[in-house]
Tab-separated table of C-alpha atoms in Angstrom:
chain	number	residue	atom	x	y	z
O	3	MET	CA	0.000	0.000	0.000
O	4	ASN	CA	1.513	3.326	-1.074
O	5	THR	CA	1.209	5.485	2.044
O	6	GLU	CA	3.320	8.145	3.683
O	7	ILE	CA	3.325	10.331	6.767
O	8	ALA	CA	5.918	13.097	6.537
O	9	LEU	CA	6.867	15.402	9.389
O	10	GLU	CA	8.821	18.491	8.346
O	11	ARG	CA	10.661	20.530	10.983
O	12	VAL	CA	8.070	19.768	13.613
O	13	SER	CA	8.362	21.260	17.087
O	14	HIS	CA	6.042	20.501	19.975
O	15	PHE	CA	5.788	21.973	23.461
O	16	PHE	CA	3.398	22.667	26.307
O	17	ASP	CA	3.052	25.871	28.282
O	18	THR	CA	2.451	25.422	32.011
O	19	THR	CA	2.287	27.737	35.011
O	20	ASN	CA	5.913	26.797	35.678
O	21	GLY	CA	7.076	27.579	32.157
O	22	ARG	CA	7.339	25.881	28.793
O	23	ILE	CA	8.013	22.158	28.453
O	24	SER	CA	9.660	21.473	25.100
O	25	LEU	CA	9.417	17.920	23.793
O	26	PHE	CA	11.267	18.140	20.472
O	27	ASN	CA	12.425	20.783	17.992
O	28	ASP	CA	12.797	20.824	14.196
O	29	LEU	CA	12.091	17.112	13.908
O	30	SER	CA	11.837	15.744	10.361
O	31	LEU	CA	10.732	12.153	9.872
O	32	THR	CA	8.923	9.996	7.310
O	33	PHE	CA	6.866	6.875	7.933
O	34	ASN	CA	6.402	4.862	4.739
O	35	GLY	CA	3.584	2.417	4.071
O	36	GLY	CA	4.141	-1.305	3.912
O	37	GLN	CA	6.701	-1.033	6.712
O	38	THR	CA	6.713	-1.260	10.492
O	39	HIS	CA	8.153	1.554	12.592
O	40	ALA	CA	9.084	1.611	16.283
O	41	ILE	CA	9.543	4.779	18.342
O	42	VAL	CA	11.677	4.218	21.442
O	43	GLY	CA	13.280	6.358	24.124
O	44	PRO	CA	13.111	7.205	27.836
O	45	SER	CA	9.948	8.393	29.530
O	46	GLY	CA	9.073	12.046	29.118
O	47	VAL	CA	10.746	12.708	25.760
O	48	GLY	CA	7.454	12.893	23.862
O	49	LYS	CA	7.024	9.474	22.258
O	50	SER	CA	3.244	9.395	22.747
O	51	SER	CA	2.948	13.009	21.598
O	52	LEU	CA	4.909	12.145	18.457
O	53	LEU	CA	2.511	9.264	17.818
O	54	SER	CA	-0.528	11.528	18.354
O	55	LEU	CA	0.884	14.095	15.932
O	56	SER	CA	1.597	11.402	13.343
O	57	ALA	CA	-1.960	10.098	13.727
O	58	GLY	CA	-3.475	13.547	13.274
O	59	LEU	CA	-4.870	13.544	16.813
O	60	GLU	CA	-2.857	16.658	17.695
O	61	SER	CA	-1.477	19.566	15.684
O	62	PRO	CA	2.199	20.527	15.962
O	63	ARG	CA	3.124	23.853	17.517
O	64	LYS	CA	5.495	24.438	14.616
O	65	GLY	CA	6.208	22.660	11.339
O	66	THR	CA	4.008	20.666	8.996
O	67	ILE	CA	2.743	17.098	8.731
O	68	SER	CA	1.403	15.627	5.498
O	69	PHE	CA	-0.507	12.398	4.998
O	70	LYS	CA	-0.663	10.582	1.665
O	71	LEU	CA	-2.457	7.492	0.411
O	72	GLU	CA	-1.746	6.222	-3.114
O	73	GLY	CA	-0.164	9.588	-3.903
O	74	ARG	CA	-3.230	11.534	-2.770
O	75	GLU	CA	-3.027	14.080	0.041
O	76	LEU	CA	-5.370	13.227	2.908
O	77	THR	CA	-7.227	15.583	5.209
O	78	ILE	CA	-7.308	14.758	8.927
O	79	THR	CA	-10.872	13.468	8.548
O	80	GLN	CA	-9.847	11.217	5.649
O	81	LEU	CA	-6.782	10.025	7.577
O	82	ARG	CA	-8.909	8.862	10.491
O	83	LYS	CA	-11.134	6.855	8.153
O	84	HIS	CA	-8.019	4.960	7.037
O	85	SER	CA	-6.503	4.486	10.505
O	86	GLY	CA	-6.643	1.907	13.266
O	87	PHE	CA	-5.529	2.348	16.881
O	88	VAL	CA	-4.171	0.009	19.546
O	89	PHE	CA	-3.752	1.465	23.031
O	90	GLN	CA	-2.003	0.226	26.168
O	91	GLN	CA	-5.241	0.536	28.145
O	92	PHE	CA	-7.258	-1.241	25.394
O	93	HIS	CA	-10.087	1.375	25.291
O	94	LEU	CA	-12.793	-1.221	24.763
O	95	LEU	CA	-16.375	-0.180	25.500
O	96	PRO	CA	-17.310	-2.023	28.730
O	97	GLU	CA	-20.994	-2.344	27.871
O	98	LEU	CA	-20.304	-4.143	24.578
O	99	ASP	CA	-19.172	-7.732	24.126
O	100	ALA	CA	-16.026	-8.599	22.191
O	101	LEU	CA	-17.878	-9.072	18.903
O	102	SER	CA	-19.624	-5.713	19.138
O	103	ASN	CA	-16.396	-3.924	20.109
O	104	VAL	CA	-14.683	-5.207	16.971
O	105	ALA	CA	-17.734	-4.515	14.831
O	106	LEU	CA	-18.230	-0.947	16.057
O	107	PRO	CA	-15.825	0.913	13.696
O	108	LEU	CA	-17.149	-1.150	10.795
O	109	LYS	CA	-20.739	-0.235	11.696
O	110	LEU	CA	-19.796	3.443	12.010
O	111	SER	CA	-18.337	3.321	8.503
O	112	GLY	CA	-21.605	1.835	7.198
O	113	ASP	CA	-20.307	-1.680	6.481
O	114	GLN	CA	-23.316	-3.990	6.117
O	115	ASN	CA	-21.149	-7.018	6.938
O	116	ALA	CA	-19.746	-5.561	10.167
O	117	TYR	CA	-20.578	-8.519	12.398
O	118	GLU	CA	-19.440	-11.136	9.895
O	119	ILE	CA	-16.096	-9.366	9.486
O	120	ALA	CA	-15.774	-8.897	13.250
O	121	LYS	CA	-16.437	-12.588	13.833
O	122	ASP	CA	-13.737	-13.502	11.328
O	123	TRP	CA	-11.223	-11.231	13.059
O	124	LEU	CA	-12.008	-12.678	16.466
O	125	GLU	CA	-11.266	-16.091	14.981
O	126	LYS	CA	-7.934	-14.739	13.693
O	127	VAL	CA	-6.938	-13.723	17.221
O	128	SER	CA	-8.217	-17.063	18.609
O	129	LEU	CA	-11.139	-15.502	20.498
O	130	GLY	CA	-14.053	-16.845	18.503
O	131	ASP	CA	-15.362	-18.621	21.595
O	132	ARG	CA	-15.214	-15.379	23.610
O	133	ALA	CA	-17.289	-13.273	21.198
O	134	GLY	CA	-20.133	-12.856	23.672
O	135	HIS	CA	-17.940	-11.863	26.617
O	136	ARG	CA	-17.642	-8.272	27.783
O	137	PRO	CA	-14.207	-6.762	28.547
O	138	ALA	CA	-14.570	-7.326	32.302
O	139	GLN	CA	-14.897	-11.045	31.587
O	140	LEU	CA	-11.650	-11.146	29.584
O	141	SER	CA	-8.017	-11.218	30.697
O	142	GLY	CA	-5.665	-8.368	29.829
O	143	GLY	CA	-4.156	-10.342	26.970
O	144	GLU	CA	-7.585	-11.242	25.624
O	145	GLN	CA	-8.698	-7.615	25.774
O	146	GLN	CA	-5.594	-6.558	23.864
O	147	ARG	CA	-6.285	-9.169	21.197
O	148	VAL	CA	-9.813	-7.760	20.828
O	149	ALA	CA	-8.281	-4.293	20.461
O	150	ILE	CA	-5.915	-5.546	17.744
O	151	ALA	CA	-8.773	-7.223	15.889
O	152	ARG	CA	-10.729	-3.958	16.082
O	153	ALA	CA	-7.762	-1.943	14.775
O	154	PHE	CA	-7.146	-4.139	11.740
O	155	ALA	CA	-10.753	-5.131	10.937
O	156	THR	CA	-11.353	-2.027	8.825
O	157	GLN	CA	-8.303	-2.814	6.653
O	158	PRO	CA	-6.633	0.500	7.552
O	159	ALA	CA	-3.714	2.054	5.697
O	160	PHE	CA	-2.187	3.199	8.996
O	161	VAL	CA	-2.145	1.532	12.415
O	162	PHE	CA	-0.937	3.446	15.466
O	163	ALA	CA	-0.075	1.584	18.661
O	164	ASP	CA	0.904	3.225	21.966
O	165	GLU	CA	2.701	0.805	24.325
O	166	PRO	CA	0.476	-2.089	23.165
O	167	THR	CA	2.346	-4.652	25.288
O	168	GLY	CA	3.120	-2.443	28.287
O	169	ASN	CA	0.787	-4.180	30.766
O	170	LEU	CA	1.262	-7.748	29.562
O	171	ASP	CA	3.507	-10.597	30.678
O	172	ALA	CA	6.385	-11.697	28.458
O	173	ALA	CA	4.593	-14.615	26.796
O	174	THR	CA	1.444	-12.597	26.065
O	175	SER	CA	3.541	-9.651	24.860
O	176	SER	CA	5.297	-11.913	22.379
O	177	MET	CA	1.960	-13.223	21.085
O	178	ILE	CA	0.523	-9.702	20.740
O	179	THR	CA	3.646	-8.549	18.882
O	180	ASP	CA	3.411	-11.525	16.522
O	181	LEU	CA	-0.232	-10.719	15.744
O	182	MET	CA	0.375	-7.037	15.026
O	183	PHE	CA	3.365	-7.619	12.780
O	184	GLU	CA	1.674	-10.509	10.969
O	185	PHE	CA	-1.433	-8.448	10.240
O	186	ALA	CA	0.640	-5.420	9.188
O	187	HIS	CA	2.625	-7.599	6.783
O	188	GLU	CA	-0.513	-9.143	5.308
O	189	SER	CA	-2.382	-5.850	4.916
O	190	LYS	CA	0.653	-3.754	3.853
O	191	ALA	CA	-0.402	-1.158	6.420
O	192	ALA	CA	2.070	1.266	7.933
O	193	LEU	CA	2.373	0.150	11.567
O	194	ILE	CA	3.786	2.778	13.939
O	195	VAL	CA	4.437	1.622	17.506
O	196	VAL	CA	5.614	3.484	20.608
O	197	THR	CA	7.270	0.983	22.914
O	198	HIS	CA	9.705	0.421	25.775
O	199	SER	CA	10.091	-3.193	24.655
O	200	ASN	CA	13.375	-3.963	22.911
O	201	ALA	CA	11.933	-7.306	21.805
O	202	LEU	CA	9.196	-5.461	19.929
O	203	ALA	CA	11.415	-2.660	18.599
O	204	VAL	CA	13.937	-4.988	16.953
O	205	ARG	CA	11.122	-6.583	14.938
O	206	ALA	CA	10.341	-3.296	13.162
O	207	HIS	CA	11.779	-2.360	9.782
O	208	ASN	CA	12.750	1.012	11.233
O	209	CYS	CA	13.491	1.997	14.814
O	210	PHE	CA	13.640	5.668	15.769
O	211	ALA	CA	15.219	6.650	19.095
O	212	LEU	CA	13.771	9.852	20.550
O	213	SER	CA	15.756	11.758	23.163
O	214	PRO	CA	15.894	15.320	24.551
O	215	SER	CA	18.489	16.132	21.883
O	216	GLY	CA	16.340	14.939	18.972
O	217	ILE	CA	15.724	11.721	17.075
O	218	GLU	CA	17.958	9.286	15.243
O	219	GLU	CA	17.374	6.100	13.317
O	220	ALA	CA	18.472	3.217	15.488
O	221	LYS	CA	18.397	0.642	12.675
């Protein structure tokens, strides 16, 4: 899939009562489609903010960010229609069962086959027998697998994941990583992951290390 997110001389900061907190300055970076990208670095350097900017969820204080799909410039609204999200805290709706959580973005996009597609994706993450269970009835690893199924079910061009294995044990983390990278490879989506996990980061095509002094490509 021919996709691209390009950040040009982006700076981001927050103003507080105690002064300005600067996260990064004049950062230029490109995420290409069909590849996996890991963003690593110590806490507090702005990894999650960089992910939010790249996903169009925030606007940079300075600089520009462009989003392209098949050579066509995307608006923020169009970008979100082509994006999937995986969060550390899962963000599943507690009142919905697993099937309905996966089906929700498909239903919102008007897909008449939302539940059939959602059922298929639950089978892919080995949770077909848990389709009728609500999040509170699922383990952390099971909830994260539902979140991954939801993110990829719409066949997005971009998938953004913020510490997707942060709360999971080593074995479950490995399984979650395998699923995300397998689905990204199959769909040719651009997968962009913020992580503290070296085991996850080394799997990515590109690894970008963010620090107070800037960003560099780690591999």
